[in-house]
mmCIF file with all atom_site columns, C-alpha atoms in Angstrom:
data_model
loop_
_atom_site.group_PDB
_atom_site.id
_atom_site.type_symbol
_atom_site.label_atom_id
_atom_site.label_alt_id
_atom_site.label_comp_id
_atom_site.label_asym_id
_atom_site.label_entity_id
_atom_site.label_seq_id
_atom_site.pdbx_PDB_ins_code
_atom_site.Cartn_x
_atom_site.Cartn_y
_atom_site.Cartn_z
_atom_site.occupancy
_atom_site.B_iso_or_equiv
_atom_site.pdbx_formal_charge
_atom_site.auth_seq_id
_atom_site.auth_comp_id
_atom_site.auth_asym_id
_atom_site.auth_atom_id
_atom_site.pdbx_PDB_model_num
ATOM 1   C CA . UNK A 1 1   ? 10.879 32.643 -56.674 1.00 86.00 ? 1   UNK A CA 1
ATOM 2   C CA . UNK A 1 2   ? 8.330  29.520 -56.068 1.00 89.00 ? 2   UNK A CA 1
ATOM 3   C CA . UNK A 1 3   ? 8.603  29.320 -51.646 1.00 89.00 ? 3   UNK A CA 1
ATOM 4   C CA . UNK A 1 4   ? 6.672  25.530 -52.516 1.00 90.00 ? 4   UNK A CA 1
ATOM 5   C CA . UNK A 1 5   ? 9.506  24.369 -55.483 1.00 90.00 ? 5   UNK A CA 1
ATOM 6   C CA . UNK A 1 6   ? 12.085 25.932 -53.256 1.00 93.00 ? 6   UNK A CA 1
ATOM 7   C CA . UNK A 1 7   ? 11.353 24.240 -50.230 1.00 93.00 ? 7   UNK A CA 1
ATOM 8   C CA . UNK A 1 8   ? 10.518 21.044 -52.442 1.00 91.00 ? 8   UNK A CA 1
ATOM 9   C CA . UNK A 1 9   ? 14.441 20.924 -52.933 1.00 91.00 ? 9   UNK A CA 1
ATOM 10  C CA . UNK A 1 10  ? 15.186 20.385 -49.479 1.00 91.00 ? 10  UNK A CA 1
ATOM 11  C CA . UNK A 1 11  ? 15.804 24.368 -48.629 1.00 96.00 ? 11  UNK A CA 1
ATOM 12  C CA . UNK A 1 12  ? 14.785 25.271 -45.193 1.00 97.00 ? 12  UNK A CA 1
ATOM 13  C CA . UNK A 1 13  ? 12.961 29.165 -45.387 1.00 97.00 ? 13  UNK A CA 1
ATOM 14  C CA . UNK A 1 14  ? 13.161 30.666 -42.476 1.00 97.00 ? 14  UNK A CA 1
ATOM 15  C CA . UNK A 1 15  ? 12.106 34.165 -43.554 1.00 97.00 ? 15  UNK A CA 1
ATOM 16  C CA . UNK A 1 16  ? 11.562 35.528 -47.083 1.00 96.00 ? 16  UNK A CA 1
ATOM 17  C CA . UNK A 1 17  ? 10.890 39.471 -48.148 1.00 97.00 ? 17  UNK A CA 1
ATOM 18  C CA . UNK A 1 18  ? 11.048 41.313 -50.997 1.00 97.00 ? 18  UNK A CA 1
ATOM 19  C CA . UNK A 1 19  ? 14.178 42.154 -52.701 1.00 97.00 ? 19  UNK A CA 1
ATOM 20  C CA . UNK A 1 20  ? 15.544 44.397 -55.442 1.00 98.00 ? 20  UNK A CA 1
ATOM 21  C CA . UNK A 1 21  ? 18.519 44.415 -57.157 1.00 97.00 ? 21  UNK A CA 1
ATOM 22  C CA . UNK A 1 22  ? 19.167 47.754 -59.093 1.00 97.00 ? 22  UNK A CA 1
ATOM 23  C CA . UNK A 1 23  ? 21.498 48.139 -62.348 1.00 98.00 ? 23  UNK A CA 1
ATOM 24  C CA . UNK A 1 24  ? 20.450 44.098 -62.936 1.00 98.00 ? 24  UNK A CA 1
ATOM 25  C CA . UNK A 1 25  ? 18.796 42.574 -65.431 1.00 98.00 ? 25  UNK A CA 1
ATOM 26  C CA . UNK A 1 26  ? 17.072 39.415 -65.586 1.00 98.00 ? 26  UNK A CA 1
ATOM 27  C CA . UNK A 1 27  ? 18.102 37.568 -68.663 1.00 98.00 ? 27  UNK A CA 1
ATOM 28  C CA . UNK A 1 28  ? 17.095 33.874 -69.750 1.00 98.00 ? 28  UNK A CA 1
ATOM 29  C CA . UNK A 1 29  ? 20.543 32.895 -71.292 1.00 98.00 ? 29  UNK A CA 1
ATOM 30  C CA . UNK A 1 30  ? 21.915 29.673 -69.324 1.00 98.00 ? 30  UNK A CA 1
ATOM 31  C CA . UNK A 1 31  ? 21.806 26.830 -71.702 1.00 98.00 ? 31  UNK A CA 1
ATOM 32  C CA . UNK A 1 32  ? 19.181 24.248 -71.188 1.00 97.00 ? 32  UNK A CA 1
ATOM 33  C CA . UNK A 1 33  ? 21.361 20.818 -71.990 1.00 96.00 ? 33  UNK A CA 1
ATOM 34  C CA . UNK A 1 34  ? 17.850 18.815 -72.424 1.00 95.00 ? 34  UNK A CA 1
ATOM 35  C CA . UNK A 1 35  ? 16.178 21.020 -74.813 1.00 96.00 ? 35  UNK A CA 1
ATOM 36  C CA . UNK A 1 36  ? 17.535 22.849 -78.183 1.00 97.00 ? 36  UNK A CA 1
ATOM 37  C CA . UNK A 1 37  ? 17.347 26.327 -77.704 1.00 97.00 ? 37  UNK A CA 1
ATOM 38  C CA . UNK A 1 38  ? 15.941 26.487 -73.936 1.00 98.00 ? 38  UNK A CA 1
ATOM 39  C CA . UNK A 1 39  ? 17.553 28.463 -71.214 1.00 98.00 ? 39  UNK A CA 1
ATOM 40  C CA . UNK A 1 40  ? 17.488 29.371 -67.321 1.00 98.00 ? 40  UNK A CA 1
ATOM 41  C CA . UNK A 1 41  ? 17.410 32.707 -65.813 1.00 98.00 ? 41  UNK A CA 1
ATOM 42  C CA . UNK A 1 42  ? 20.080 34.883 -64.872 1.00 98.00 ? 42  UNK A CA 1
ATOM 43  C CA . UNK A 1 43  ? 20.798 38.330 -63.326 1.00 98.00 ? 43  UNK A CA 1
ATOM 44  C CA . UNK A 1 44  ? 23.504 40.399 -65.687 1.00 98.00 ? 44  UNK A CA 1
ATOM 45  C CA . UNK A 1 45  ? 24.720 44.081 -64.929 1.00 98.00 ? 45  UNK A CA 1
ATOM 46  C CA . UNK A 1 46  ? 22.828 46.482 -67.033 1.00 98.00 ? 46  UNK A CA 1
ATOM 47  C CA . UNK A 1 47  ? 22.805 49.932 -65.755 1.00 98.00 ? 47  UNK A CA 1
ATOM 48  C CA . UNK A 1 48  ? 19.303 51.801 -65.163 1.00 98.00 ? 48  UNK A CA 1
ATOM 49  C CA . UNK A 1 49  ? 18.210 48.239 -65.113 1.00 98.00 ? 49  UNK A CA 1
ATOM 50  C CA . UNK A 1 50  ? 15.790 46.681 -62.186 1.00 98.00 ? 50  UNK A CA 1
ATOM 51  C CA . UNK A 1 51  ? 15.554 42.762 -60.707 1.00 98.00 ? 51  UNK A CA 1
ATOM 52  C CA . UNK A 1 52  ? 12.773 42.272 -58.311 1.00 98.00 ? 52  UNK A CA 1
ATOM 53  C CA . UNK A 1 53  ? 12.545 38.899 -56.138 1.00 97.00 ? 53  UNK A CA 1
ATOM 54  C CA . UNK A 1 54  ? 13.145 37.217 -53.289 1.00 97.00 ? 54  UNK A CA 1
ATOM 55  C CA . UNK A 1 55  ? 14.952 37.676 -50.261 1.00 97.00 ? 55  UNK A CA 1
ATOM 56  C CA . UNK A 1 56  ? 15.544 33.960 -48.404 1.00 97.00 ? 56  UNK A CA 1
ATOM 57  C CA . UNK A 1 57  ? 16.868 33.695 -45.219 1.00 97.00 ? 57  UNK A CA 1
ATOM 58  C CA . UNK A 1 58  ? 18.222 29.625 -45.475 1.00 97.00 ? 58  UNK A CA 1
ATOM 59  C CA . UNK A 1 59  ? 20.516 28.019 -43.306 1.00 97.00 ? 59  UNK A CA 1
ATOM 60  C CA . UNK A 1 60  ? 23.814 26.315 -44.812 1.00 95.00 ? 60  UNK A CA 1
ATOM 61  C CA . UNK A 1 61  ? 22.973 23.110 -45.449 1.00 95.00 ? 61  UNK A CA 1
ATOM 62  C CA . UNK A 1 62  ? 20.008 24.798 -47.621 1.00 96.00 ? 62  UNK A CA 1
ATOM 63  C CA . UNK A 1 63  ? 22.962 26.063 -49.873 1.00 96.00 ? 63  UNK A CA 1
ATOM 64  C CA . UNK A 1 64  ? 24.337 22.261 -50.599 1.00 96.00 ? 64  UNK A CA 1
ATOM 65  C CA . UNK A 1 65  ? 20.741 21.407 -52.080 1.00 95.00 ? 65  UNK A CA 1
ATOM 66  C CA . UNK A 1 66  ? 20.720 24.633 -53.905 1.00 95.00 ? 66  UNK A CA 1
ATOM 67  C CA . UNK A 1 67  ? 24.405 24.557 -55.388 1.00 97.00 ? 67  UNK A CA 1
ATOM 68  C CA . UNK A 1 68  ? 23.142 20.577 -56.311 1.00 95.00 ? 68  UNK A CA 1
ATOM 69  C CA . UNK A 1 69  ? 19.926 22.166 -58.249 1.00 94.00 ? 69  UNK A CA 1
ATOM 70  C CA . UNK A 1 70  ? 21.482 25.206 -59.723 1.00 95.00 ? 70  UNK A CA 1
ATOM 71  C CA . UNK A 1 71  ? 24.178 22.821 -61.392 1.00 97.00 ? 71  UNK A CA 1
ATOM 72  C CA . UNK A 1 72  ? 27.286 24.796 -59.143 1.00 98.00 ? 72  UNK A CA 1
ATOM 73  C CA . UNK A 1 73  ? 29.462 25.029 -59.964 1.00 98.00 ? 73  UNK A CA 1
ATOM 74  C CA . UNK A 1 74  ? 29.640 24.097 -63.789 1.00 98.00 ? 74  UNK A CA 1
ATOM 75  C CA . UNK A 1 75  ? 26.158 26.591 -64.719 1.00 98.00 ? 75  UNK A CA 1
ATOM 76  C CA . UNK A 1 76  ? 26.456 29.304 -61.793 1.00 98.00 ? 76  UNK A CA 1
ATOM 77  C CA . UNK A 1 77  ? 28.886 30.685 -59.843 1.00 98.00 ? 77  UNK A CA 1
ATOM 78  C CA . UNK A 1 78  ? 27.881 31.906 -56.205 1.00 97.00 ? 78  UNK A CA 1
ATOM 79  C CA . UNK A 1 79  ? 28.289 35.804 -55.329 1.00 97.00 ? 79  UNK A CA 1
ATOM 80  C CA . UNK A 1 80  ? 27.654 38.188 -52.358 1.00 98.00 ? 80  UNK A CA 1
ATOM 81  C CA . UNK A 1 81  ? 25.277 41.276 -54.050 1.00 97.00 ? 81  UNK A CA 1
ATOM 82  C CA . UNK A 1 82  ? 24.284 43.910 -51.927 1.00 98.00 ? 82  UNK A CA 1
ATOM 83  C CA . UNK A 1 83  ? 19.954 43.522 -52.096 1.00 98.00 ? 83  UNK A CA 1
ATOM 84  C CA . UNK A 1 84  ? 17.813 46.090 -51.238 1.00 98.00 ? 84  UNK A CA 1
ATOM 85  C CA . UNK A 1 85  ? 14.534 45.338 -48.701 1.00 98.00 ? 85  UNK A CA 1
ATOM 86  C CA . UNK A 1 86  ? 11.454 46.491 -49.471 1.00 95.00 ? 86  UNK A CA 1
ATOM 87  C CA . UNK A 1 87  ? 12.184 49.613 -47.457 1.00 96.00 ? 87  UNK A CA 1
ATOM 88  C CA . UNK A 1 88  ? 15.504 50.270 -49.302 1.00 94.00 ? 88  UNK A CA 1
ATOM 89  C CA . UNK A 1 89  ? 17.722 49.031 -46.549 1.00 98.00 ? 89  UNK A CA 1
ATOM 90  C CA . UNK A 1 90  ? 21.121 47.001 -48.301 1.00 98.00 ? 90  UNK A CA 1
ATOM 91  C CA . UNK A 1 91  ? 21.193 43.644 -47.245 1.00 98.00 ? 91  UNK A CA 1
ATOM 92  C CA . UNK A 1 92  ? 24.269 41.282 -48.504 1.00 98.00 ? 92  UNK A CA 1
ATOM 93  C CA . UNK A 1 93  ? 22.548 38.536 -50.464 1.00 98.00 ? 93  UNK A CA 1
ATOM 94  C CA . UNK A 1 94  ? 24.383 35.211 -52.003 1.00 98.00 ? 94  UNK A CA 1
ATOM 95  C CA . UNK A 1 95  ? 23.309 35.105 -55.727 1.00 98.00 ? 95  UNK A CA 1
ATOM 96  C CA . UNK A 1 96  ? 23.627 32.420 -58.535 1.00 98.00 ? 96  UNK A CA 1
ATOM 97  C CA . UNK A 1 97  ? 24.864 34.189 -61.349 1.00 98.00 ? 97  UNK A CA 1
ATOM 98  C CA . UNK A 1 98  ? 25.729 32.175 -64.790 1.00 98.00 ? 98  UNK A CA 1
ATOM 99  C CA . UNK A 1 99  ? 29.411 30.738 -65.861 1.00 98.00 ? 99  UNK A CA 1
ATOM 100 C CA . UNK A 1 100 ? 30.193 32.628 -68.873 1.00 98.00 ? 100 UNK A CA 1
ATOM 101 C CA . UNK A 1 101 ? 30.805 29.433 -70.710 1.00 98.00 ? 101 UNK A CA 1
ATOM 102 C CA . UNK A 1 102 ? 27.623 28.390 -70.013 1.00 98.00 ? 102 UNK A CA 1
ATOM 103 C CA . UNK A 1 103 ? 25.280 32.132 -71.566 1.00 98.00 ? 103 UNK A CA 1
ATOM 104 C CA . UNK A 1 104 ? 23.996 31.960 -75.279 1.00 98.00 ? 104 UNK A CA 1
ATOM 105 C CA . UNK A 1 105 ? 21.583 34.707 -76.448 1.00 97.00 ? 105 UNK A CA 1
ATOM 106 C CA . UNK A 1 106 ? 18.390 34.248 -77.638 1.00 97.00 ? 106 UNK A CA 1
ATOM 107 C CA . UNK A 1 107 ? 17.018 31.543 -75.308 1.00 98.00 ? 107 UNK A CA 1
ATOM 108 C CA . UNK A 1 108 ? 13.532 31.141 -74.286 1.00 98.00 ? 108 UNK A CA 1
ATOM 109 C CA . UNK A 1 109 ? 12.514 29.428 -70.879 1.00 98.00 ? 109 UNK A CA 1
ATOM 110 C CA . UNK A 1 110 ? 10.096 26.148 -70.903 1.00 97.00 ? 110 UNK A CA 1
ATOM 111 C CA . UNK A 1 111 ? 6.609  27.338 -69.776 1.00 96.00 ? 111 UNK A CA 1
ATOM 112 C CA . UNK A 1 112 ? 6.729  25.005 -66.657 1.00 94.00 ? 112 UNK A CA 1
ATOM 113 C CA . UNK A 1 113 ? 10.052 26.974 -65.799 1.00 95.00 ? 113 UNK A CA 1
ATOM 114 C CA . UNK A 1 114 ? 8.891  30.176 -66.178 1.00 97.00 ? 114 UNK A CA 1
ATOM 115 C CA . UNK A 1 115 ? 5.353  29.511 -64.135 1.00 95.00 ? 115 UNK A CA 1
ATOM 116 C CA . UNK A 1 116 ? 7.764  28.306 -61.139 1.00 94.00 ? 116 UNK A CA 1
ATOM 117 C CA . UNK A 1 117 ? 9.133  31.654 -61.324 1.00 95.00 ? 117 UNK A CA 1
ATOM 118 C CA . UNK A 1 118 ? 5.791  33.697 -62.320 1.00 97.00 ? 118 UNK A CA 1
ATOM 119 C CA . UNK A 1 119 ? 5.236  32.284 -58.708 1.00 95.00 ? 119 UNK A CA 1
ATOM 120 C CA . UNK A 1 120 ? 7.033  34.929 -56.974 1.00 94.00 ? 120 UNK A CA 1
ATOM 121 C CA . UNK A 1 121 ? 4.247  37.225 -57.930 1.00 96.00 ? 121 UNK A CA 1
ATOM 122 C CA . UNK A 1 122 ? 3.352  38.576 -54.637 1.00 95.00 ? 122 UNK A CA 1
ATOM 123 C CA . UNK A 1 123 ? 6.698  39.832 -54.405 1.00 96.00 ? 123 UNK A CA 1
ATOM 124 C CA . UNK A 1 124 ? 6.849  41.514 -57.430 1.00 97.00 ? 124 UNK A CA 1
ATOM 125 C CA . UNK A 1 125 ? 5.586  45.036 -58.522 1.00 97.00 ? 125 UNK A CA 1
ATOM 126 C CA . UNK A 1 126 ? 2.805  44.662 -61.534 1.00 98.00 ? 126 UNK A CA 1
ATOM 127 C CA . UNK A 1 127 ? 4.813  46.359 -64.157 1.00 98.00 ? 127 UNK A CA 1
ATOM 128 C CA . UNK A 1 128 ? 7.393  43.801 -63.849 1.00 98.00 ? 128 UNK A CA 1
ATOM 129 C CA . UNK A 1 129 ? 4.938  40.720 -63.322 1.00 98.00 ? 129 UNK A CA 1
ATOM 130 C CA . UNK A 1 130 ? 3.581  42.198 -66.650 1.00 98.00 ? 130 UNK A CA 1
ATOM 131 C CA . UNK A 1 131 ? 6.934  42.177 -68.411 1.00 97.00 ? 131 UNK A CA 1
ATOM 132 C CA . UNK A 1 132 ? 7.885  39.037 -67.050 1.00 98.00 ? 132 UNK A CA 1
ATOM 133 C CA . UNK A 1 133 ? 4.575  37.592 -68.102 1.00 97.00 ? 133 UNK A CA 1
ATOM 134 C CA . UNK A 1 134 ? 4.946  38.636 -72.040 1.00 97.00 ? 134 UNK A CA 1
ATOM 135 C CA . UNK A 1 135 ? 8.753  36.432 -72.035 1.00 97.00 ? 135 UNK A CA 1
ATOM 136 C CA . UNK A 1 136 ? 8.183  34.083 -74.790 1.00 96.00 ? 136 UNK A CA 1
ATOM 137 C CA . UNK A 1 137 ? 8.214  30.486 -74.067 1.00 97.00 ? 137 UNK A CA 1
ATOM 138 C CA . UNK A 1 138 ? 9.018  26.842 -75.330 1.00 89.00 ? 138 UNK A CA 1
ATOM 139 C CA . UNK A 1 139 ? 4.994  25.133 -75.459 1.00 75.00 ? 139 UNK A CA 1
#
């Protein structure tokens, strides 16, 4: 959710908005193959569940640096979800969403990791900037 780290990658933004992705839940469970015990986030179905983010509007070439930094396709797979704006309208998003092979429970993020994604905080309500905020992390 960091606009500076994603354009950093090489991903041109053309437009970016808030987006919400109901009967989701964010989840840190992609393994981390540097650190013991570290993981990535990912969006899982959970009903009565809530992801907020970002919406990006990137062109395609922006998906060939994302795919290279997301490890796709050996740590996500790509998906079309249907997003909601800010004012509830659907909008078909791509998502990363991790290979099965690749989830273990109980991970914990590396602070730097998880400040990259605290980033997104003006796009995210305070409840769930607070929630994300208490996730334990590696030091």
């Amino acid at each position: 959710m960091d606009l500076q780290g994603i354009k950093a990658r090489g991903v041109n933004v053309y437009d970016f908005e808030v987006g919400m992705l109901d009967n989701w839940q964010l989840v840190v469970n992609v393994i981390d193959d540097d650190l013991v015990g570290a993981g990535f986030a990912n969006i899982m179905p959970q009903a009565n569940a809530r992801v907020e983010g970002v919406i990006y509007t990137i062109d395609e070439v922006s998906i060939l640096s994302l795919d290279h930094y997301e490890n796709y396709p050996f740590d996500y797979t790509r998906e079309v979800i249907r997003v909601q704006r800010a004012n509830y309208e659907p909008v078909d998003c791509m998502v990363y969403i991790g290979q099965t092979a690749r989830l273990r429970d109980g991970l914990k993020p590396t602070k730097s990791y998880w400040r990259s994604l605290l980033h997104g905080r003006p796009f995210l309500s305070q409840s769930y900037y607070d929630r994300l905020c208490k996730i334990d992390t590696f030091d």
